[in-house]
mmCIF file of C-alpha atoms and ligand atoms in Angstrom:
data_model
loop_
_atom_site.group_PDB
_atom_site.id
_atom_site.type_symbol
_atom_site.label_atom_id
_atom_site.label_comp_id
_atom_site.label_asym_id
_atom_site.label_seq_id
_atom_site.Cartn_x
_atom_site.Cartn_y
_atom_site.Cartn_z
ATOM 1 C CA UNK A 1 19.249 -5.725 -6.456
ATOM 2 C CA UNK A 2 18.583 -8.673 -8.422
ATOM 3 C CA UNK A 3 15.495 -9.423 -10.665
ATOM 4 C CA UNK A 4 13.856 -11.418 -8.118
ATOM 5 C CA UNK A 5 14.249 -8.927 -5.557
ATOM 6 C CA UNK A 6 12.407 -6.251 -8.022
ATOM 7 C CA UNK A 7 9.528 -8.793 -8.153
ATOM 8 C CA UNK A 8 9.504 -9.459 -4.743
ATOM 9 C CA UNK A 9 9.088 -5.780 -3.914
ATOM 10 C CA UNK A 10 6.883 -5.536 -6.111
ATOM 11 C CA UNK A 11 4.188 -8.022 -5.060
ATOM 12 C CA UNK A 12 5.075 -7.014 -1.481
ATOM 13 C CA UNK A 13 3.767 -3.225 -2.342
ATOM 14 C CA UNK A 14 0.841 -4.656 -4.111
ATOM 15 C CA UNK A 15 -0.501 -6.636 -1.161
ATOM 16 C CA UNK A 16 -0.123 -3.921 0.687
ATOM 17 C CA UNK A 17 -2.165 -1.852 -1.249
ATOM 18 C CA UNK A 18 -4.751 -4.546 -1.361
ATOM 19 C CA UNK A 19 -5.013 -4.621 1.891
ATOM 20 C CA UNK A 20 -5.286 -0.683 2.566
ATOM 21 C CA UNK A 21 -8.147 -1.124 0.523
ATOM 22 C CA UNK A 22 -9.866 -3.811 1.607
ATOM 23 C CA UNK A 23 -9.622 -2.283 5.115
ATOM 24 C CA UNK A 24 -10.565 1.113 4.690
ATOM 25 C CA UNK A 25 -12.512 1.656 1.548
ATOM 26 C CA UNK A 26 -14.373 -1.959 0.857
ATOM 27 C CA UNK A 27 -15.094 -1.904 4.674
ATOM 28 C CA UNK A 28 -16.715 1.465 4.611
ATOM 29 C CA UNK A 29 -18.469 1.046 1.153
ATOM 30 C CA UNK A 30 -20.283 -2.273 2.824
ATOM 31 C CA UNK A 31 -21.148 -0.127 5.661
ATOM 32 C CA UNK A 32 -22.463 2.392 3.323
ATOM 33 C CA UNK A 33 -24.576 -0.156 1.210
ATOM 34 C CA UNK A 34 -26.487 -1.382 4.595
ATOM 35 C CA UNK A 35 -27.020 2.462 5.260
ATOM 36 C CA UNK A 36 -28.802 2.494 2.314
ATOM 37 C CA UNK A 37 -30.594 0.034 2.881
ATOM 38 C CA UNK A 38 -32.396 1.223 6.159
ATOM 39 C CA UNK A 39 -32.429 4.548 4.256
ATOM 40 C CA UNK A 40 -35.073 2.338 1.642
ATOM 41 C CA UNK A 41 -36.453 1.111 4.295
ATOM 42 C CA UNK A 42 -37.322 3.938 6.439
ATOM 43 C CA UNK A 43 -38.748 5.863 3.695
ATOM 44 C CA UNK A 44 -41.365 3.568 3.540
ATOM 45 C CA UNK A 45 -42.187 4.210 7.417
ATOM 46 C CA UNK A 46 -40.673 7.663 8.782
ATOM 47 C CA UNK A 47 -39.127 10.025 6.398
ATOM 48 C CA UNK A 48 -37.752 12.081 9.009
ATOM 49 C CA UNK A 49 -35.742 8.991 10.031
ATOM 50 C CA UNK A 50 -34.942 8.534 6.297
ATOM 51 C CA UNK A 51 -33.466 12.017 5.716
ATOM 52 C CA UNK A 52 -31.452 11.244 9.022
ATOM 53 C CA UNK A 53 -30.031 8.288 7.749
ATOM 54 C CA UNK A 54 -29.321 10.420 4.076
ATOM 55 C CA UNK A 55 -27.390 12.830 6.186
ATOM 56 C CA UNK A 56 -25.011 9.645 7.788
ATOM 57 C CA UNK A 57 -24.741 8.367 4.355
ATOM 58 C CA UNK A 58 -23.429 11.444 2.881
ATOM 59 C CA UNK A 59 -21.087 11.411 5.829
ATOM 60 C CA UNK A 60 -19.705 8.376 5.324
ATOM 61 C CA UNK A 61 -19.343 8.833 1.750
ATOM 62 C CA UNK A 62 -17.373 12.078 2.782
ATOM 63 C CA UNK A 63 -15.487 10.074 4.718
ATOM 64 C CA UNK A 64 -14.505 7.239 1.895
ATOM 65 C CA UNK A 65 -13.571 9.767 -0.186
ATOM 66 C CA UNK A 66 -10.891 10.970 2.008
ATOM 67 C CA UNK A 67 -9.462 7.947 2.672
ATOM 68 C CA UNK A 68 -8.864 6.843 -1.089
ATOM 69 C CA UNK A 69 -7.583 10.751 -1.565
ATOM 70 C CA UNK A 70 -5.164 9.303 1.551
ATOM 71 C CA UNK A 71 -4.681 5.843 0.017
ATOM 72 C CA UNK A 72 -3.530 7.366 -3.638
ATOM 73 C CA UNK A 73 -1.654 10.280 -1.933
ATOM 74 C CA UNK A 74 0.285 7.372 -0.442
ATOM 75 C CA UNK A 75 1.181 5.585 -3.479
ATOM 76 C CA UNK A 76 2.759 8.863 -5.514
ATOM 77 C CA UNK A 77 6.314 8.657 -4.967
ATOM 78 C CA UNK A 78 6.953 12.803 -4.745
ATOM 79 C CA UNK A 79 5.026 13.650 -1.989
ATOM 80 C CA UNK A 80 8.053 15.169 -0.818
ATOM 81 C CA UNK A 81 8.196 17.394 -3.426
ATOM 82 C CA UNK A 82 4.253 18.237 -2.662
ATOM 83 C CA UNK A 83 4.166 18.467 0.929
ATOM 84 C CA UNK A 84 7.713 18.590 2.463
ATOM 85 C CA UNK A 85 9.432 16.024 4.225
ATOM 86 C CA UNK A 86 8.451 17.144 7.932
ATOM 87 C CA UNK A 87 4.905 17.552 6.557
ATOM 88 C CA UNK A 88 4.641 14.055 5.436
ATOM 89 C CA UNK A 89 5.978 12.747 8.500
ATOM 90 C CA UNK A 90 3.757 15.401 10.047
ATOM 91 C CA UNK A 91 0.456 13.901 8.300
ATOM 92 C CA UNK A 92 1.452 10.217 8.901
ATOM 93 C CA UNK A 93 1.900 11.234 12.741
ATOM 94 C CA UNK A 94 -1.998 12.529 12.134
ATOM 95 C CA UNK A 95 -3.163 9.441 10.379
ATOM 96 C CA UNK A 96 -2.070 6.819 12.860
ATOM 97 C CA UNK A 97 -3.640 9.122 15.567
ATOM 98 C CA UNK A 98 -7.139 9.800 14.199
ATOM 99 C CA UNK A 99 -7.095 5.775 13.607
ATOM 100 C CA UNK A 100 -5.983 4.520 16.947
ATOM 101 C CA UNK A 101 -6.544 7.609 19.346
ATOM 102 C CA UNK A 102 -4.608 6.300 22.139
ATOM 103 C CA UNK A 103 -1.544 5.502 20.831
ATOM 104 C CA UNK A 104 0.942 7.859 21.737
ATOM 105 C CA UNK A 105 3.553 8.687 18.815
ATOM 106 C CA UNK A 106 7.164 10.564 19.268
ATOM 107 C CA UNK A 107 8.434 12.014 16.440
ATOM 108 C CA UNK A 108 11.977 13.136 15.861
ATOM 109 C CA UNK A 109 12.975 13.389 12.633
ATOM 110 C CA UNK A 110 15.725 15.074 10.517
ATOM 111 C CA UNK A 111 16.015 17.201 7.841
ATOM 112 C CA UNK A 112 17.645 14.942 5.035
ATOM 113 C CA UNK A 113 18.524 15.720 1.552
ATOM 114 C CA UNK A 114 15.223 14.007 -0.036
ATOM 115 C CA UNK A 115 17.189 15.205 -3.495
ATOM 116 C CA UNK A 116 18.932 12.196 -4.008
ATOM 117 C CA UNK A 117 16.943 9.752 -5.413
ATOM 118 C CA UNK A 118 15.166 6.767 -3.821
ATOM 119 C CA UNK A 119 16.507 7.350 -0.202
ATOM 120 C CA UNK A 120 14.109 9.460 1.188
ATOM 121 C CA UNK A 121 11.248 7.877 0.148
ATOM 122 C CA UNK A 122 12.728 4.587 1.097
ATOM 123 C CA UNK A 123 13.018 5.694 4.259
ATOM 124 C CA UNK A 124 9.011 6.634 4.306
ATOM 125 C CA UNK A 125 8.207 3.616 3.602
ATOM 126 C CA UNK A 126 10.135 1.510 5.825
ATOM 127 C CA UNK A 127 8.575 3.513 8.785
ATOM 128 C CA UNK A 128 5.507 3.502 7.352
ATOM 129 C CA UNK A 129 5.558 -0.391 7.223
ATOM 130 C CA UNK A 130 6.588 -0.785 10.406
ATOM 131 C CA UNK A 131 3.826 1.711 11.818
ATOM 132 C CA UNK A 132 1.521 -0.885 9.691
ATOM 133 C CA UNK A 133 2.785 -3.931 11.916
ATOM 134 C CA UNK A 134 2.524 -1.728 15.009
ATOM 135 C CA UNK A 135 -0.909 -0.856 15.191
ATOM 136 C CA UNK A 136 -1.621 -4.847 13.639
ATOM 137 C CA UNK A 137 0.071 -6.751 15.889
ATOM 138 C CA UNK A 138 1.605 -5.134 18.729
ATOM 139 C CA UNK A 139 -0.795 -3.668 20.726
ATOM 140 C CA UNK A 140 1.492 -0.812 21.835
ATOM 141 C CA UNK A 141 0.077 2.419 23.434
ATOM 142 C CA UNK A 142 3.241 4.265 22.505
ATOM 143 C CA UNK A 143 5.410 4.413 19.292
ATOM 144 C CA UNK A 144 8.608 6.398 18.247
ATOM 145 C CA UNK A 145 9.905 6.907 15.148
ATOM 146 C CA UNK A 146 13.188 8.756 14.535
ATOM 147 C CA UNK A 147 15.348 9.439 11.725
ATOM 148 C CA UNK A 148 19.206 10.745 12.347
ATOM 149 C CA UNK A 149 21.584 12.182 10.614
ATOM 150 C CA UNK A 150 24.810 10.794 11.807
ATOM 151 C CA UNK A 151 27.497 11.402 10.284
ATOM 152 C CA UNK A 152 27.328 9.939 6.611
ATOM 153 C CA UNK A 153 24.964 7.542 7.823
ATOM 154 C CA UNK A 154 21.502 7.860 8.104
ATOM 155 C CA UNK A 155 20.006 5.882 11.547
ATOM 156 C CA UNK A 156 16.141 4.941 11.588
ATOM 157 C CA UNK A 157 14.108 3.426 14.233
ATOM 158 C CA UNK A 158 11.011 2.122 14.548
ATOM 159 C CA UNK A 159 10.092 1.560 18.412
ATOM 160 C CA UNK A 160 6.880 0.297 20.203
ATOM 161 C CA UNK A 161 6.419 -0.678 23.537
ATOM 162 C CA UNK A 162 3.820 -3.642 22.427
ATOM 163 C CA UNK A 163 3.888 -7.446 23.079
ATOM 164 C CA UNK A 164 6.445 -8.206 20.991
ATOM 165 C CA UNK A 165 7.040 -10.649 17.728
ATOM 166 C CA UNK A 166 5.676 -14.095 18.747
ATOM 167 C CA UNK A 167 7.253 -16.901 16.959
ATOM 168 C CA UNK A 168 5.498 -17.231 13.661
ATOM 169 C CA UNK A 169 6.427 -20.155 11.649
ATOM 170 C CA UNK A 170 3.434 -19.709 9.415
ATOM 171 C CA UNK A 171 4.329 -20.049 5.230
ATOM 172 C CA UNK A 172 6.766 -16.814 5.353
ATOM 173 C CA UNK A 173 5.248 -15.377 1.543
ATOM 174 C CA UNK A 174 2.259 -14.731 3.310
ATOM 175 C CA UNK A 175 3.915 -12.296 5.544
ATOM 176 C CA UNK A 176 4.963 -9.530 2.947
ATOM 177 C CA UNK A 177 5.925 -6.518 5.085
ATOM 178 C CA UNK A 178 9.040 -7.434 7.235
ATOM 179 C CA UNK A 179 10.889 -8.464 3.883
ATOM 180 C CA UNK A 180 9.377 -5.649 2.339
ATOM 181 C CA UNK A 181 11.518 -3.939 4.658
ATOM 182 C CA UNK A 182 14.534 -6.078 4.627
ATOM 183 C CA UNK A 183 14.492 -5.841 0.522
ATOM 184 C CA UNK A 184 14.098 -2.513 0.634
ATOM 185 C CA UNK A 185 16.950 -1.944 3.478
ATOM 186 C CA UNK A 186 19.211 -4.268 1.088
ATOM 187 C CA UNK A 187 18.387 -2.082 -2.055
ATOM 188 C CA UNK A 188 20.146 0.873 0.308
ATOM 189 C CA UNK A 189 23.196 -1.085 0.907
ATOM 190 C CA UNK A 190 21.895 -0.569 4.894
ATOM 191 C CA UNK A 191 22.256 -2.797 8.089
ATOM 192 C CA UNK A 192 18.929 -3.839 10.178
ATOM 193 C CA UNK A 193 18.602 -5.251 13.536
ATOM 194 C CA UNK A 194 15.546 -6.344 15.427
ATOM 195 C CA UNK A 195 15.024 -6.409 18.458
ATOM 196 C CA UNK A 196 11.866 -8.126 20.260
ATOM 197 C CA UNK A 197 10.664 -9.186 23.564
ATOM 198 C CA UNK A 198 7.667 -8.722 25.378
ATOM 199 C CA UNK A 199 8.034 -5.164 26.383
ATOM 200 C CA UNK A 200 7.891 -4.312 22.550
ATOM 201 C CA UNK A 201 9.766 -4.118 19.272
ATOM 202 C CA UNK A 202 12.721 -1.849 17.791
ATOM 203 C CA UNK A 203 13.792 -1.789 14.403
ATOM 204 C CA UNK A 204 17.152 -0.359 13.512
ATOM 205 C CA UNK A 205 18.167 0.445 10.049
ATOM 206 C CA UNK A 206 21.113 1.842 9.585
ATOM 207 C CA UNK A 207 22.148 3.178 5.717
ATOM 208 C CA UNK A 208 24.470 5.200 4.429
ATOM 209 C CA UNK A 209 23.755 8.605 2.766
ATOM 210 C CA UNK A 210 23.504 8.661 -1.243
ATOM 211 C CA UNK A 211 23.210 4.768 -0.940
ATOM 212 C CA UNK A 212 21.454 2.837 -3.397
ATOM 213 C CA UNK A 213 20.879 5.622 -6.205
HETATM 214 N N1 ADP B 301 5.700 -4.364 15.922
HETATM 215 C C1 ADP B 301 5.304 -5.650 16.022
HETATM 216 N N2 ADP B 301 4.821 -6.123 17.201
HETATM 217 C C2 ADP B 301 4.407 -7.401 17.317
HETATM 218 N N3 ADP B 301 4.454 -8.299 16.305
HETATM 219 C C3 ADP B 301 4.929 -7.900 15.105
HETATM 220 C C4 ADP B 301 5.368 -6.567 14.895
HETATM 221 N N4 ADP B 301 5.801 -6.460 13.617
HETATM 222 C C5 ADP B 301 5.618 -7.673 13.068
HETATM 223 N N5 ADP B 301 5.104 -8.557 13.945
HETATM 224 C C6 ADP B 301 4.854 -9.996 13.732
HETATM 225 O O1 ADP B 301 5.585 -10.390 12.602
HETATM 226 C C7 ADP B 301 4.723 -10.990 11.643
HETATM 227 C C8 ADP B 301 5.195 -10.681 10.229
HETATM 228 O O2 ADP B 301 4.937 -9.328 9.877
HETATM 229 P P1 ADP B 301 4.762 -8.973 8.355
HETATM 230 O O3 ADP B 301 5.899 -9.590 7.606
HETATM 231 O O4 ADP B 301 4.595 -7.508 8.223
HETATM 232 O O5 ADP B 301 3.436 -9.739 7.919
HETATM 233 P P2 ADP B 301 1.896 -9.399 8.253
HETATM 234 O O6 ADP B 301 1.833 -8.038 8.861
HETATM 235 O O7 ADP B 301 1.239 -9.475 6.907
HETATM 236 O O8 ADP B 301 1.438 -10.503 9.173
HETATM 237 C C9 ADP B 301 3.344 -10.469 11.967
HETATM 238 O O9 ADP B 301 2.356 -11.375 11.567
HETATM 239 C C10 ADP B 301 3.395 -10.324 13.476
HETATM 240 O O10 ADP B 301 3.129 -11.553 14.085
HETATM 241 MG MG1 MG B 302 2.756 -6.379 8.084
#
């Protein structure tokens, strides 16, 4: 991978932090600031209805809390060696569904050596990119995700059953996440293919084992 490439990856993973944050935790701390408000309010009136309001607050600070413990566990890059690989998958599988409740999501995933370097959590974050642009753009009600061990290669895919890429010809650096992808497929020595119509999407990534370290 060339310098470029480093910088481009980079940037890419900053944006989408950015925007993890401005989506989950700004969002809900604005909520949380109008809560307060009535909260000022109501004491002035009923303070039954203020202690009510008290009690959503605290709720909903519960609730940012957990998603920045979510956001940071995302960014550390051993959550393998924390949780497990099946786990992780497990706990992205629970993610996507508390968020989007009727999206169906298949699992089938293989045990791979998450020893060797940057592979595995490559791999994690391809999917979890992809899973990004699913529940964005795509308006699917059902997703798969599988990782295979076949023979020394190691074959992803990212499916949905959504509308399908439209033709964007917007400025491309403004869409960060499919070359996120591609860079990072590049940086494994893999292959990708997409395919897109209106039934839905499918990624393929195909890269071989103990790639890229
Ligand atoms: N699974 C998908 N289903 C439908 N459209 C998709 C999907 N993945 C990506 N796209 C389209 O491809 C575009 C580029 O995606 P991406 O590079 O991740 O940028 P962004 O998500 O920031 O728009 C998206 O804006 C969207 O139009
Ligand atoms: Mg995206």
């Amino acid at each position: 991978m060339n310098k470029k490439d480093i910088l481009f990856l980079q940037e890419a993973e900053r944006k989408r932090i950015a925007e993890e944050l401005h989506d989950t935790t700004v969002q809900d701390m604005v909520y949380l600031s109008q809560q307060l408000e009535l909260v000022m309010l109501y004491m002035e009136q009923d303070l039954t209805l203020a202690k009510l309001e008290t009690i959503t607050a605290r709720k909903q600070i519960k609730h940012i809390i957990g998603g920045m413990r979510d956001t940071i566990y995302n960014l550390r890059p051993m959550i393998f060696d924390d949780i497990g690989w099946m786990a992780a998958w497990e706990r992205l599988k629970k993610k996507l569904t508390e968020e989007h409740p009727k999206l169906e999501i298949v699992l089938d995933i293989d045990m791979i050596d998450t020893s060797d370097g940057l592979t595995a959590i490559s791999i994690y974050r391809i999917v979890c990119e992809g899973c990004q642009n699913i529940v964005k753009h795509s308006k699917a009600s059902h997703i798969q995700l599988s990782v295979k061990e076949i023979g020394n290669q190691i074959n992803i895919i990212i499916y949905d059953n959504g509308i399908g890429m439209q033709e964007y010809d917007d400025c491309p650096s403004n869409h960060f996440g499919l070359q996120f992808i591609v860079e990072r497929v590049k940086a494994l020595s893999g292959k990708m293919k997409i395919l897109s119509d209106r039934t839905g999407t499918k990624i393929s990534i195909k890269i071989p084992k103990k790639a890229g370290d």
